[in-house]
Short mmCIF file of C-alpha atoms in Angstrom, two decimals:
data_model
loop_
_atom_site.label_atom_id
_atom_site.label_comp_id
_atom_site.label_asym_id
_atom_site.label_seq_id
_atom_site.Cartn_x
_atom_site.Cartn_y
_atom_site.Cartn_z
CA UNK A 1 -0.01 -0.20 0.18
CA UNK A 2 1.56 3.48 -0.88
CA UNK A 3 2.53 5.48 1.74
CA UNK A 4 1.06 8.92 2.37
CA UNK A 5 0.76 11.58 5.10
CA UNK A 6 -1.85 11.28 7.84
CA UNK A 7 -4.05 13.55 8.61
CA UNK A 8 -2.78 14.03 12.22
CA UNK A 9 0.70 14.55 11.12
CA UNK A 10 2.10 17.62 12.70
CA UNK A 11 3.72 20.48 10.27
CA UNK A 12 5.45 22.05 13.81
CA UNK A 13 8.84 19.94 12.75
CA UNK A 14 12.10 20.99 11.28
CA UNK A 15 12.71 17.50 10.05
CA UNK A 16 10.63 14.42 9.75
CA UNK A 17 10.84 10.61 8.29
CA UNK A 18 7.79 8.87 8.91
CA UNK A 19 5.26 6.86 6.92
CA UNK A 20 1.20 6.16 7.11
CA UNK A 21 -0.48 3.26 5.93
CA UNK A 22 -4.29 3.33 5.93
CA UNK A 23 -6.22 0.12 7.20
CA UNK A 24 -7.66 -1.89 4.20
CA UNK A 25 -11.26 -1.02 3.48
CA UNK A 26 -12.67 -4.94 3.23
CA UNK A 27 -15.48 -5.13 5.61
CA UNK A 28 -14.05 -8.48 6.86
CA UNK A 29 -10.51 -7.12 7.61
CA UNK A 30 -10.48 -7.81 11.31
CA UNK A 31 -11.34 -11.48 10.46
CA UNK A 32 -9.15 -11.97 7.36
CA UNK A 33 -6.12 -13.15 8.87
CA UNK A 34 -4.01 -13.28 11.87
CA UNK A 35 -1.70 -10.83 11.10
CA UNK A 36 -4.39 -8.27 10.55
CA UNK A 37 -5.36 -8.40 14.45
CA UNK A 38 -2.46 -6.09 14.84
CA UNK A 39 -1.93 -3.23 12.29
CA UNK A 40 1.17 -0.93 12.07
CA UNK A 41 -0.70 2.48 10.85
CA UNK A 42 2.40 4.84 11.40
CA UNK A 43 5.83 5.40 12.75
CA UNK A 44 8.07 8.24 12.34
CA UNK A 45 10.91 10.39 13.69
CA UNK A 46 10.24 14.08 14.20
CA UNK A 47 12.70 16.77 15.05
CA UNK A 48 10.05 19.49 16.27
CA UNK A 49 10.60 23.26 16.39
CA UNK A 50 10.98 25.20 19.58
CA UNK A 51 7.95 26.31 20.95
CA UNK A 52 5.99 22.93 19.53
CA UNK A 53 2.89 22.36 21.06
CA UNK A 54 -0.03 19.40 20.53
CA UNK A 55 -3.25 19.22 22.39
CA UNK A 56 -5.61 16.11 21.71
CA UNK A 57 -9.00 15.40 23.29
CA UNK A 58 -8.79 12.37 21.25
CA UNK A 59 -6.75 9.91 19.11
CA UNK A 60 -7.74 7.12 16.64
CA UNK A 61 -5.01 4.63 17.67
CA UNK A 62 -2.69 3.56 20.17
CA UNK A 63 0.36 5.57 20.28
CA UNK A 64 4.09 4.91 22.08
CA UNK A 65 6.09 7.74 21.56
CA UNK A 66 9.99 7.91 22.65
CA UNK A 67 11.74 10.89 23.36
CA UNK A 68 15.39 10.92 21.54
CA UNK A 69 16.56 14.20 22.31
CA UNK A 70 15.87 17.47 24.02
CA UNK A 71 13.23 18.11 26.74
CA UNK A 72 9.46 19.08 27.07
CA UNK A 73 6.37 18.86 29.16
CA UNK A 74 3.48 15.96 28.66
CA UNK A 75 0.11 16.16 30.23
CA UNK A 76 -1.49 13.00 30.08
CA UNK A 77 -4.45 12.03 32.13
CA UNK A 78 -4.36 15.20 34.12
CA UNK A 79 -1.13 14.51 35.16
CA UNK A 80 1.90 16.59 34.13
CA UNK A 81 5.49 15.39 33.96
CA UNK A 82 8.68 16.64 32.35
CA UNK A 83 9.87 14.83 29.10
CA UNK A 84 13.65 14.01 28.55
CA UNK A 85 16.05 11.66 26.53
CA UNK A 86 14.66 8.25 27.05
CA UNK A 87 11.15 9.15 28.09
CA UNK A 88 8.36 6.74 26.91
CA UNK A 89 4.83 7.65 27.02
CA UNK A 90 1.80 6.03 25.78
CA UNK A 91 -1.82 7.14 24.66
CA UNK A 92 -4.87 6.26 22.79
CA UNK A 93 -8.35 6.46 21.77
CA UNK A 94 -10.54 8.65 24.29
CA UNK A 95 -7.23 9.63 26.31
CA UNK A 96 -6.44 13.65 26.40
CA UNK A 97 -2.93 14.29 26.03
CA UNK A 98 -0.76 17.52 25.57
CA UNK A 99 2.88 17.37 24.26
CA UNK A 100 5.02 20.59 24.17
CA UNK A 101 8.72 21.27 23.67
CA UNK A 102 10.61 23.54 26.20
CA UNK A 103 14.00 23.20 24.57
CA UNK A 104 15.45 26.06 22.40
CA UNK A 105 16.60 23.12 19.93
CA UNK A 106 13.23 21.56 19.76
CA UNK A 107 11.96 18.11 20.92
CA UNK A 108 13.20 15.03 18.91
CA UNK A 109 10.85 12.16 19.08
CA UNK A 110 9.71 8.79 17.63
CA UNK A 111 6.17 7.63 17.45
CA UNK A 112 4.37 4.37 16.76
CA UNK A 113 0.83 3.95 16.18
CA UNK A 114 -0.87 0.83 16.23
CA UNK A 115 -4.38 -0.57 15.74
CA UNK A 116 -6.44 -3.94 15.73
CA UNK A 117 -7.99 -6.07 17.98
CA UNK A 118 -4.87 -7.07 19.60
CA UNK A 119 -3.17 -3.71 20.15
CA UNK A 120 -4.51 -3.16 23.50
CA UNK A 121 -3.42 -6.41 24.53
CA UNK A 122 -0.05 -6.34 23.30
CA UNK A 123 0.66 -2.96 25.14
CA UNK A 124 -0.96 -4.26 28.43
CA UNK A 125 1.51 -7.40 28.35
CA UNK A 126 4.49 -4.96 27.97
CA UNK A 127 3.52 -3.10 30.78
CA UNK A 128 2.73 -0.14 28.68
CA UNK A 129 -1.25 0.47 28.82
CA UNK A 130 -2.22 3.78 27.56
CA UNK A 131 -1.53 6.42 30.22
CA UNK A 132 1.71 4.86 31.00
CA UNK A 133 4.76 7.11 31.27
CA UNK A 134 8.21 5.41 31.88
CA UNK A 135 11.97 5.90 31.37
CA UNK A 136 14.35 3.68 29.53
CA UNK A 137 17.97 2.86 30.71
CA UNK A 138 19.30 2.63 27.51
CA UNK A 139 17.51 4.58 24.74
CA UNK A 140 20.48 4.29 22.16
CA UNK A 141 19.15 0.86 21.59
CA UNK A 142 15.96 1.72 20.92
CA UNK A 143 16.81 4.17 18.16
CA UNK A 144 17.96 1.57 15.75
CA UNK A 145 15.01 -0.41 16.11
CA UNK A 146 12.57 2.48 15.39
CA UNK A 147 15.04 3.25 12.40
CA UNK A 148 14.61 -0.09 10.87
CA UNK A 149 10.67 0.21 11.31
CA UNK A 150 10.48 3.29 9.51
CA UNK A 151 12.56 2.06 6.75
CA UNK A 152 10.55 -0.94 6.43
CA UNK A 153 7.41 0.88 6.67
CA UNK A 154 8.16 3.00 3.75
CA UNK A 155 8.71 0.02 1.56
CA UNK A 156 5.97 -1.49 -0.60
CA UNK A 157 6.98 -5.24 -0.45
CA UNK A 158 4.63 -7.95 0.42
CA UNK A 159 6.66 -8.62 3.66
CA UNK A 160 6.53 -4.88 4.95
CA UNK A 161 3.25 -5.24 7.00
CA UNK A 162 4.55 -8.28 8.78
CA UNK A 163 7.98 -6.98 9.10
CA UNK A 164 6.75 -3.99 10.65
CA UNK A 165 4.39 -6.18 13.18
CA UNK A 166 7.45 -7.96 14.38
CA UNK A 167 9.53 -5.08 14.87
CA UNK A 168 6.76 -3.23 17.14
CA UNK A 169 6.85 -6.29 19.10
CA UNK A 170 10.28 -6.27 19.22
CA UNK A 171 10.44 -2.68 20.43
CA UNK A 172 7.79 -3.12 23.09
CA UNK A 173 9.88 -6.07 24.60
CA UNK A 174 13.05 -3.87 24.37
CA UNK A 175 11.24 -1.20 26.06
CA UNK A 176 9.78 -3.62 28.85
CA UNK A 177 13.35 -5.03 29.24
CA UNK A 178 14.84 -1.61 29.68
CA UNK A 179 11.94 0.37 31.80
CA UNK A 180 12.92 2.25 34.95
CA UNK A 181 10.24 2.91 37.51
CA UNK A 182 9.31 6.67 36.64
CA UNK A 183 10.31 7.85 40.18
CA UNK A 184 13.62 6.07 39.64
CA UNK A 185 14.56 8.95 36.96
CA UNK A 186 14.61 11.72 39.84
CA UNK A 187 17.10 9.75 41.99
CA UNK A 188 20.78 10.95 42.21
CA UNK A 189 22.00 8.19 41.12
CA UNK A 190 19.68 7.77 37.86
CA UNK A 191 20.96 11.72 37.38
CA UNK A 192 24.52 11.00 37.63
CA UNK A 193 23.92 7.71 35.32
CA UNK A 194 22.04 9.64 32.62
CA UNK A 195 24.85 12.38 32.89
CA UNK A 196 27.44 9.66 32.36
CA UNK A 197 25.45 7.81 29.64
CA UNK A 198 25.03 10.85 27.46
CA UNK A 199 28.89 11.53 27.66
CA UNK A 200 29.68 8.14 26.50
CA UNK A 201 26.90 8.42 23.51
CA UNK A 202 28.56 11.70 22.65
CA UNK A 203 32.24 10.77 22.75
CA UNK A 204 32.64 6.99 22.60
CA UNK A 205 34.64 6.95 19.29
CA UNK A 206 37.31 8.61 21.30
CA UNK A 207 37.36 6.49 24.40
CA UNK A 208 39.70 3.45 24.20
CA UNK A 209 39.06 1.89 27.65
CA UNK A 210 36.78 2.02 30.38
CA UNK A 211 38.78 3.99 32.15
CA UNK A 212 39.04 6.69 29.96
CA UNK A 213 35.17 6.88 29.89
CA UNK A 214 35.32 6.90 33.73
CA UNK A 215 37.70 9.94 33.83
CA UNK A 216 35.77 11.76 31.29
CA UNK A 217 32.48 11.20 33.20
CA UNK A 218 34.39 12.41 36.49
CA UNK A 219 33.48 9.27 38.57
CA UNK A 220 35.43 5.90 39.62
CA UNK A 221 35.18 2.98 37.10
CA UNK A 222 33.72 0.73 39.98
CA UNK A 223 30.92 3.56 40.67
CA UNK A 224 30.53 3.60 36.84
CA UNK A 225 30.10 -0.15 36.63
CA UNK A 226 27.44 0.07 39.39
CA UNK A 227 25.38 2.64 38.01
CA UNK A 228 25.18 0.75 34.60
CA UNK A 229 24.42 -2.39 36.24
CA UNK A 230 21.59 -1.12 38.36
CA UNK A 231 19.89 1.54 35.72
CA UNK A 232 21.20 -0.31 32.29
CA UNK A 233 21.48 -3.89 33.40
CA UNK A 234 24.87 -4.13 31.60
CA UNK A 235 28.60 -2.95 32.03
CA UNK A 236 29.62 0.30 30.85
CA UNK A 237 32.30 -1.40 28.65
CA UNK A 238 29.32 -3.35 26.82
CA UNK A 239 27.56 -0.05 26.32
CA UNK A 240 30.81 1.50 24.91
CA UNK A 241 31.51 -1.69 22.58
CA UNK A 242 27.84 -1.52 21.50
CA UNK A 243 27.98 1.92 20.38
CA UNK A 244 31.18 1.55 18.41
CA UNK A 245 30.07 -1.45 16.81
CA UNK A 246 26.78 -0.06 15.82
CA UNK A 247 28.51 2.71 14.33
CA UNK A 248 30.99 0.65 12.43
CA UNK A 249 28.02 -1.31 11.02
CA UNK A 250 26.45 1.94 9.70
CA UNK A 251 30.12 2.81 7.85
CA UNK A 252 30.05 -0.67 6.65
CA UNK A 253 26.90 -0.01 4.36
CA UNK A 254 29.04 2.19 2.22
CA UNK A 255 30.38 -0.10 -0.40
CA UNK A 256 33.37 2.02 -0.82
CA UNK A 257 34.59 1.58 2.99
CA UNK A 258 37.15 -1.40 3.57
CA UNK A 259 36.53 -3.29 6.81
CA UNK A 260 39.96 -2.08 8.51
CA UNK A 261 38.88 1.60 7.76
CA UNK A 262 35.54 0.94 9.59
CA UNK A 263 37.53 -0.72 12.56
CA UNK A 264 39.96 2.61 12.64
CA UNK A 265 36.88 5.11 12.45
CA UNK A 266 35.43 3.63 15.54
CA UNK A 267 38.73 3.51 17.39
CA UNK A 268 39.93 -0.07 16.99
CA UNK A 269 43.52 -0.12 16.09
CA UNK A 270 43.68 -3.86 15.37
CA UNK A 271 41.41 -4.82 12.63
CA UNK A 272 41.62 -8.44 13.40
CA UNK A 273 40.30 -7.96 17.16
CA UNK A 274 37.71 -5.61 15.52
CA UNK A 275 36.42 -8.54 13.49
CA UNK A 276 36.45 -11.06 16.17
CA UNK A 277 34.59 -8.66 18.33
CA UNK A 278 31.97 -7.54 15.39
CA UNK A 279 31.42 -11.18 14.66
CA UNK A 280 30.83 -12.10 18.11
CA UNK A 281 28.31 -9.21 18.39
CA UNK A 282 26.35 -9.74 15.23
CA UNK A 283 26.82 -13.31 14.46
CA UNK A 284 28.58 -12.38 11.10
CA UNK A 285 31.83 -11.16 10.23
CA UNK A 286 32.12 -7.74 9.17
CA UNK A 287 33.70 -9.09 5.67
CA UNK A 288 30.31 -10.79 5.14
CA UNK A 289 28.25 -7.96 6.46
CA UNK A 290 29.77 -5.46 4.13
CA UNK A 291 29.14 -8.04 1.14
CA UNK A 292 25.42 -8.56 2.23
CA UNK A 293 24.42 -4.85 3.13
CA UNK A 294 26.90 -2.56 1.37
CA UNK A 295 24.43 -2.08 -1.61
CA UNK A 296 21.87 -0.67 0.80
CA UNK A 297 24.46 2.41 1.47
CA UNK A 298 22.21 5.53 2.17
#
């Protein structure tokens, strides 16, 4: 089905990458196939303008929104809370909500809209019923999944719908895995963790070791490890390596880039060590990854 703009897409954006797929019009749609019990109506990324504000009394679909950057304000079911990187909030039909940006740079967020008989149950089973506001410990793990969802939603293959449903289920599981109790984001430990995570995400290419990352974060190595174990359920070294390898995989989509150049670009001085780590992480060697995905260079 051809992608088009949804009537509710906001024009208060600096940049957007999104898709909208209308529900099929057949009268027996909901009874047609197992797949049709869940439909990904729309998903996307939006870099909102400073002063962005949306006020809705209702919404036709169930929606999950994920703040990737910036700050804002949310009013949901009469409760107000601040938005920041890693905030997840869920709304749906007959649920008034208001979203605004409080950042001069604007608010960057992903959204996912779903419909169908199984939509409400899927959100409920993931601990994300409409009205939920939570925080994820590792927002960097969600962004590639949302980007992949958008990329497949914009395709017109016969597999696009099923792939989008599978990616939606994966995104919800990832949110459930990394969700923090919302009050936990206000603790001193979480604020320190969030600051350290932001530093690592910003400068991960320059860090050659965990110790270098800890120095940049102005905390001890042992304390940094405790923070990541508590809030991200992984070590800071694992998080650092994950960022490096994800960036290397992006670089390898360029068919003109050699494997050793991708390794050097993310701070690996030994291409053979890079190849071993990459293979353990992705289950495929960087050379095979490049051969498989190199033609999909953006």
